[in-house]
CSV table of C-alpha atoms and ligand atoms in Angstrom, one decimal:
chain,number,residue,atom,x,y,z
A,1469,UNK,CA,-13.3,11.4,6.9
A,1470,UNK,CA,-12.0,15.0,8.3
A,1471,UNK,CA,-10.5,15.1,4.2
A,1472,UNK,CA,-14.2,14.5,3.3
A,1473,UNK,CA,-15.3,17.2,5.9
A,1474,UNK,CA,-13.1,19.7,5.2
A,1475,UNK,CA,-13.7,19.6,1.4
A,1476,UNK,CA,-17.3,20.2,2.0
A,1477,UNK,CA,-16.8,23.0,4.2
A,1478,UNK,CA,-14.9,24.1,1.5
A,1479,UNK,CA,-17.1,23.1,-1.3
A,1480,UNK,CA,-20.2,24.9,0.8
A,1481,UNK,CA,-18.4,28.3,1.8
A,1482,UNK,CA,-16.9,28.6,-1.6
A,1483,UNK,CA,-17.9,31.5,-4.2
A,1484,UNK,CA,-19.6,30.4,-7.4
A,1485,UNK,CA,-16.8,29.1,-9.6
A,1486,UNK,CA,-16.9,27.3,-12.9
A,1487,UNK,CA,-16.5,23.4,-12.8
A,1488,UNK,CA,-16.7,20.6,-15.3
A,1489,UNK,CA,-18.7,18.3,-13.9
A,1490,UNK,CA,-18.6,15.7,-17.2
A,1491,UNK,CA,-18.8,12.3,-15.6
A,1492,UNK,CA,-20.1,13.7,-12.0
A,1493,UNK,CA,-23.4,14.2,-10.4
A,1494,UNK,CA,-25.1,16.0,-7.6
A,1495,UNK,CA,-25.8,13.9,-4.6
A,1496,UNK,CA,-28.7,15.2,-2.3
A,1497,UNK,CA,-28.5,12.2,0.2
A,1498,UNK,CA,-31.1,13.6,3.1
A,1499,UNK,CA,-34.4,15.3,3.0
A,1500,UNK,CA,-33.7,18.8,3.8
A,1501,UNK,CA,-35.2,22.2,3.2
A,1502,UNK,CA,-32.0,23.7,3.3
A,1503,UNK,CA,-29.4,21.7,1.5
A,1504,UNK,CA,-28.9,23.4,-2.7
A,1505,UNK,CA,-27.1,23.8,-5.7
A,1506,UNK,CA,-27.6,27.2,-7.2
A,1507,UNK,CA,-26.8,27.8,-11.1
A,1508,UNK,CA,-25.7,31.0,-12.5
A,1509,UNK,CA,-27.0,30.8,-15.6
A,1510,UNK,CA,-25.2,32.8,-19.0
A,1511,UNK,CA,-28.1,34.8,-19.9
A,1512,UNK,CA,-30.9,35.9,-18.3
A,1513,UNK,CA,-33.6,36.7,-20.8
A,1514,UNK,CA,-35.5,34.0,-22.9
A,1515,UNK,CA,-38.1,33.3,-25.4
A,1516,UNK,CA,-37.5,29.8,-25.7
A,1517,UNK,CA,-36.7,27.4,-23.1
A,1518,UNK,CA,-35.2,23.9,-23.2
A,1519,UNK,CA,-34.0,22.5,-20.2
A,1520,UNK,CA,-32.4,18.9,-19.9
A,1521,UNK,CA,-31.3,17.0,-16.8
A,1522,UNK,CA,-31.0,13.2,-15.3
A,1523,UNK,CA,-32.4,11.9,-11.7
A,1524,UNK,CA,-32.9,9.0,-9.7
A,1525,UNK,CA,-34.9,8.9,-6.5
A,1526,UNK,CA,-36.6,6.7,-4.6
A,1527,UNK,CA,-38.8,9.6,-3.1
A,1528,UNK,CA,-42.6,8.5,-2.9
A,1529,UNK,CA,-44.1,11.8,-2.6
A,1530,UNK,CA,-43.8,15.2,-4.8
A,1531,UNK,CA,-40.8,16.0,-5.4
A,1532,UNK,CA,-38.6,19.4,-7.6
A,1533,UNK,CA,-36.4,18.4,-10.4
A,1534,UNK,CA,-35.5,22.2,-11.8
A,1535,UNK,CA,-36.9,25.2,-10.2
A,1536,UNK,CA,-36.7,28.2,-11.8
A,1537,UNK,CA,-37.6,31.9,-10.2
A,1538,UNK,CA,-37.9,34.9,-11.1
A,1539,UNK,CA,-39.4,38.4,-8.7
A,1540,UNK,CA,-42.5,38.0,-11.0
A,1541,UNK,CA,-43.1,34.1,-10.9
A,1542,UNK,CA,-42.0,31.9,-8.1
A,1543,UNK,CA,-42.9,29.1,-11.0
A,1544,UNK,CA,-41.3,30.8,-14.0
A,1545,UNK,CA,-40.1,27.4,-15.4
A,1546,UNK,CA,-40.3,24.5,-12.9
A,1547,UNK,CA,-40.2,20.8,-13.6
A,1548,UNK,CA,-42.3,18.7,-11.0
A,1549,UNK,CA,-43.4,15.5,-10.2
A,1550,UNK,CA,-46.6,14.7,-8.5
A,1551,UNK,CA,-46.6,11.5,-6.5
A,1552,UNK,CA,-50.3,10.8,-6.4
A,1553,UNK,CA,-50.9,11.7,-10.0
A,1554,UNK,CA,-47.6,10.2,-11.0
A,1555,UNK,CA,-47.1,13.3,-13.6
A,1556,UNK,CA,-44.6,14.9,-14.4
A,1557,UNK,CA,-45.9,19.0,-14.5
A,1558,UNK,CA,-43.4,21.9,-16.2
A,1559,UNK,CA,-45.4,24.9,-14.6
A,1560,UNK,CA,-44.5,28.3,-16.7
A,1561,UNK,CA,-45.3,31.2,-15.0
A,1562,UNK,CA,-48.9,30.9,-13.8
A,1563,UNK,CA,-49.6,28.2,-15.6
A,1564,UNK,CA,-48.9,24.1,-16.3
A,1565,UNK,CA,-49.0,21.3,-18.0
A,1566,UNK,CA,-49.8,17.7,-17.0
A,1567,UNK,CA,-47.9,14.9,-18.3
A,1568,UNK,CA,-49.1,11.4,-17.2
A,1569,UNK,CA,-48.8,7.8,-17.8
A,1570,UNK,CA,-45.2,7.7,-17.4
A,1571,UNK,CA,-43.0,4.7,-16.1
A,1572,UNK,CA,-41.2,7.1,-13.7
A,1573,UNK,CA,-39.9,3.8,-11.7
A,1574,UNK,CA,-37.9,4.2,-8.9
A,1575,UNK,CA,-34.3,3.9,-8.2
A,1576,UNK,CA,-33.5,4.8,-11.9
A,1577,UNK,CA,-32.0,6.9,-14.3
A,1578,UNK,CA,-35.0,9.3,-16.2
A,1579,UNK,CA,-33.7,11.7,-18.4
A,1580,UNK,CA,-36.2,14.6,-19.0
A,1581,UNK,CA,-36.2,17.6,-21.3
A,1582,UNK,CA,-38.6,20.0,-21.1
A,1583,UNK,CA,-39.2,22.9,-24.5
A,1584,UNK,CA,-41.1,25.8,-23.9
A,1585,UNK,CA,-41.8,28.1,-26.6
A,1586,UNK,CA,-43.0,31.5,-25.6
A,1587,UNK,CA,-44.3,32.9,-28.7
A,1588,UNK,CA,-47.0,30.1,-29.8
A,1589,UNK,CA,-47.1,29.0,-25.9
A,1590,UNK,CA,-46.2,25.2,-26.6
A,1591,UNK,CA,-44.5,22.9,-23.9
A,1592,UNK,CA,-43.5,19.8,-24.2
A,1593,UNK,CA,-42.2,16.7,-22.4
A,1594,UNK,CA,-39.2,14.7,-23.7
A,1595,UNK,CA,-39.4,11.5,-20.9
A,1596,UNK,CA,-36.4,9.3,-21.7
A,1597,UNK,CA,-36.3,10.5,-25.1
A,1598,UNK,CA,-40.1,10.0,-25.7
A,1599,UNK,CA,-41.7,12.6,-27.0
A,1600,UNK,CA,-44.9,13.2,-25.2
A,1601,UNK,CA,-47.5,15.4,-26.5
A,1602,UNK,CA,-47.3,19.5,-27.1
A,1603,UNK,CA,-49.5,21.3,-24.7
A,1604,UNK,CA,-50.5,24.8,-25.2
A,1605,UNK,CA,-49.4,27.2,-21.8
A,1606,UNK,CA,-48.9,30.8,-20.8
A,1607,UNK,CA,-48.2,32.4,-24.4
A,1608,UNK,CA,-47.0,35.9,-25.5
A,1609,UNK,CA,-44.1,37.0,-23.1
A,1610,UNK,CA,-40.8,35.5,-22.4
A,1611,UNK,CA,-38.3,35.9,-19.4
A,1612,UNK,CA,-36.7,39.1,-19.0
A,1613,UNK,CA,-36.0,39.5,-15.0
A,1614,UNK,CA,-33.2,37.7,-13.8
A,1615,UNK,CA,-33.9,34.3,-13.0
A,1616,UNK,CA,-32.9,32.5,-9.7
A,1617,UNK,CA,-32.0,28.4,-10.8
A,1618,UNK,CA,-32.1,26.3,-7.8
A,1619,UNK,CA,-31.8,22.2,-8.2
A,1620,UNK,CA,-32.9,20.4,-5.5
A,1621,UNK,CA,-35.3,22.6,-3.5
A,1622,UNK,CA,-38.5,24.3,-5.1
A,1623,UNK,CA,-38.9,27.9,-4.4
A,1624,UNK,CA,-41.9,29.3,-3.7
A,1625,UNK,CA,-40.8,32.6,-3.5
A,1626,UNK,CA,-37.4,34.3,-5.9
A,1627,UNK,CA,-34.9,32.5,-4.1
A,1628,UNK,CA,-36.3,31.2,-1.4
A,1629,UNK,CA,-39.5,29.7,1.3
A,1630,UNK,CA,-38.4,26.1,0.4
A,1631,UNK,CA,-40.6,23.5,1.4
A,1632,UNK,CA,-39.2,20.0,3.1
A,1633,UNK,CA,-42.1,18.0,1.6
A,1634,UNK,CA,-41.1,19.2,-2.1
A,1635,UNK,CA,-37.6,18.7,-1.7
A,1636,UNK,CA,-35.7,16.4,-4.2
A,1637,UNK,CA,-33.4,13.8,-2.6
A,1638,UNK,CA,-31.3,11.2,-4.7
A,1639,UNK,CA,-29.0,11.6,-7.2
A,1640,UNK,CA,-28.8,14.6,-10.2
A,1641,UNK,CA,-26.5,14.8,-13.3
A,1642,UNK,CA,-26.2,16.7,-16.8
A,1643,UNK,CA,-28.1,19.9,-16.6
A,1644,UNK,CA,-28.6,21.7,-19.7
A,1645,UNK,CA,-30.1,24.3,-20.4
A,1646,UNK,CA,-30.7,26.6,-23.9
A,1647,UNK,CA,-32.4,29.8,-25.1
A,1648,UNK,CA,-34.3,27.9,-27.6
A,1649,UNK,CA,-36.4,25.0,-28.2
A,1650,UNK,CA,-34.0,21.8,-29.2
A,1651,UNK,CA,-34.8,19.6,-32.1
A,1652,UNK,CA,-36.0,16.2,-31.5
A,1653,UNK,CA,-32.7,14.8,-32.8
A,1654,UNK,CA,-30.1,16.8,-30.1
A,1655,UNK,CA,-32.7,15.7,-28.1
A,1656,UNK,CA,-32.2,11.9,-28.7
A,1657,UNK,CA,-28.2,12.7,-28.9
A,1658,UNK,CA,-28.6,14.2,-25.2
A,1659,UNK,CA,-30.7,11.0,-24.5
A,1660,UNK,CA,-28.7,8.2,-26.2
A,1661,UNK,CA,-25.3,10.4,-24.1
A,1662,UNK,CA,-23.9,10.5,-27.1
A,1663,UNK,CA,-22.0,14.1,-28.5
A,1664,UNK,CA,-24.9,17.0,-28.4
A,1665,UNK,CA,-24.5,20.4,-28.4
A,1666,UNK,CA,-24.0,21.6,-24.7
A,1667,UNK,CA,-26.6,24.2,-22.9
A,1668,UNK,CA,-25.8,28.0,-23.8
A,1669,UNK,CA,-27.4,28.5,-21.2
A,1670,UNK,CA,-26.0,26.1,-18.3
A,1671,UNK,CA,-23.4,23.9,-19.7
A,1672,UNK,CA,-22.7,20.8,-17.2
A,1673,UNK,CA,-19.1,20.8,-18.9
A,1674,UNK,CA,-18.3,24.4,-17.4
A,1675,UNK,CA,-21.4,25.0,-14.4
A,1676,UNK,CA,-21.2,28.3,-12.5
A,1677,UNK,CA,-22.8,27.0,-9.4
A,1678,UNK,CA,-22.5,27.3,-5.6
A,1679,UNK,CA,-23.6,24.8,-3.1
A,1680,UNK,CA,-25.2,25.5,0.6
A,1681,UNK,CA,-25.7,22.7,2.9
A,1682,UNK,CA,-25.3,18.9,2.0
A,1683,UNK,CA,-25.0,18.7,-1.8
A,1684,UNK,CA,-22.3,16.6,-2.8
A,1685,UNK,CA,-20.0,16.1,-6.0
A,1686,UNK,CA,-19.6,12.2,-6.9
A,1687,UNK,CA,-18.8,10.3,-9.6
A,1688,UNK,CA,-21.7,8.6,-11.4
A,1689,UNK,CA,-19.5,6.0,-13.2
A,1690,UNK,CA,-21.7,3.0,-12.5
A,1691,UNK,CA,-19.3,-0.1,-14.0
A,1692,UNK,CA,-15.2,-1.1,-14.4
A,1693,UNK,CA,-13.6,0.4,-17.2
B,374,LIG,C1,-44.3,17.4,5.6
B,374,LIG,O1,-44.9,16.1,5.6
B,374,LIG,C2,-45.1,15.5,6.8
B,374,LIG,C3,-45.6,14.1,6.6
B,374,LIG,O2,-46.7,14.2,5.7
B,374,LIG,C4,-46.0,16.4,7.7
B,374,LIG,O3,-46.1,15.8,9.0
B,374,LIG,C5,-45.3,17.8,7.8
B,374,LIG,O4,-46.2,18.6,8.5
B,374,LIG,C6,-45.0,18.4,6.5
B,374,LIG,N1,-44.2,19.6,6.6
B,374,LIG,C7,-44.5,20.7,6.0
B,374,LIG,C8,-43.6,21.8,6.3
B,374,LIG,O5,-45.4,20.8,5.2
């Protein structure tokens, strides 16, 4: 127990470092507005966008799955689910796109990759290695102001003005992210686990991250080996 204390104190006051976290997950075990992992990412200007990541939740309200910022757009690139809708929403910049009819179940591992590409202004929705229909959104620019990557509270300003009710709470593993749109086949490798071509962007193998409040590192190994 004071081991397990100590290494979060630790964990929390410590400076961004790099860390493979291959066969680990995030654990955001309370709803919070304060509790974060923040992600350095390797570059900060895009013009193409895919981010991949892994949840479970039992959360029956809205919830944040990747928030990103930037001093322009609190919603730069922001994956969201909407409870009463039950859709799963990437907002890009001012904009978003709606993505319904999905068996987001409880209690169970989703894997969702969101594309954004900014010069014909198509996003689309990857939902456990479905492809879901490409939707037109906010075309013509790119990122090019440094972007702020939180995971598990949504900003709704750069960095900051979290809100409790938005907050994601479960369990979050294998964030990617790239600088340009993936094809549908590293797509289904990323799905399927199997060898893909890590973020060059954020690479779960080798994160730059730093963690305030109660975040915790766990292993995700579900089963005897
Ligand atoms: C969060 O939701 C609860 C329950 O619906 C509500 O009572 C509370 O005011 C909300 N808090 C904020 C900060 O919106």
């Amino acid at each position: 127990m004071l081991f397990s204390v100590c290494l979060m104190i630790l964990v929390s006051n410590a400076a961004a470092a790099i860390q493979d976290l291959s066969g680990k997950m995030f654990v955001f075990p309370q709803q919070t507005k304060t509790a974060y992992a923040k992600l350095t990412p390797s570059k900060t200007s895009f013009s193409a966008i895919t981010v991949c990541h892994r949840s479970l939740t039992d959360l029956k309200r809205d919830h944040v799955l990747f928030s990103m910022s930037t001093s322009t757009n609190s919603n730069e690139f922001l994956v969201f689910y909407k409870f009463t809708a039950n859709e799963i929403q990437p907002h890009i910049k001012t904009g978003l796109a709606s993505y319904g009819g999905l068996d987001y179940k409880l209690n169970t591992w989703h894997s969702i990759c969101t594309t954004w590409d900014s010069t014909v202004g198509l996003v689309q929705l990857w939902f456990n290695g479905q492809q879901l229909t490409k939707k037109y959104i906010t075309p013509g620019t790119g990122v090019s102001t440094t972007p702020s990557i939180i995971l598990g509270q949504e900003q709704d300003s750069h960095g900051g003005s979290f809100d409790i009710n938005q907050s994601f709470v479960g369990m979050m593993t294998d964030v990617h992210m790239w600088d340009y749109v993936l094809s549908a086949c590293e797509i289904q490798k990323y799905v399927s686990e199997l060898s893909f071509t890590p973020g060059n962007v954020l690479n779960w193998a080798a994160l730059d991250f730093l963690i305030r409040d109660r975040v915790l590192i766990e292993n995700k190994q579900l089963y005897c080996q």
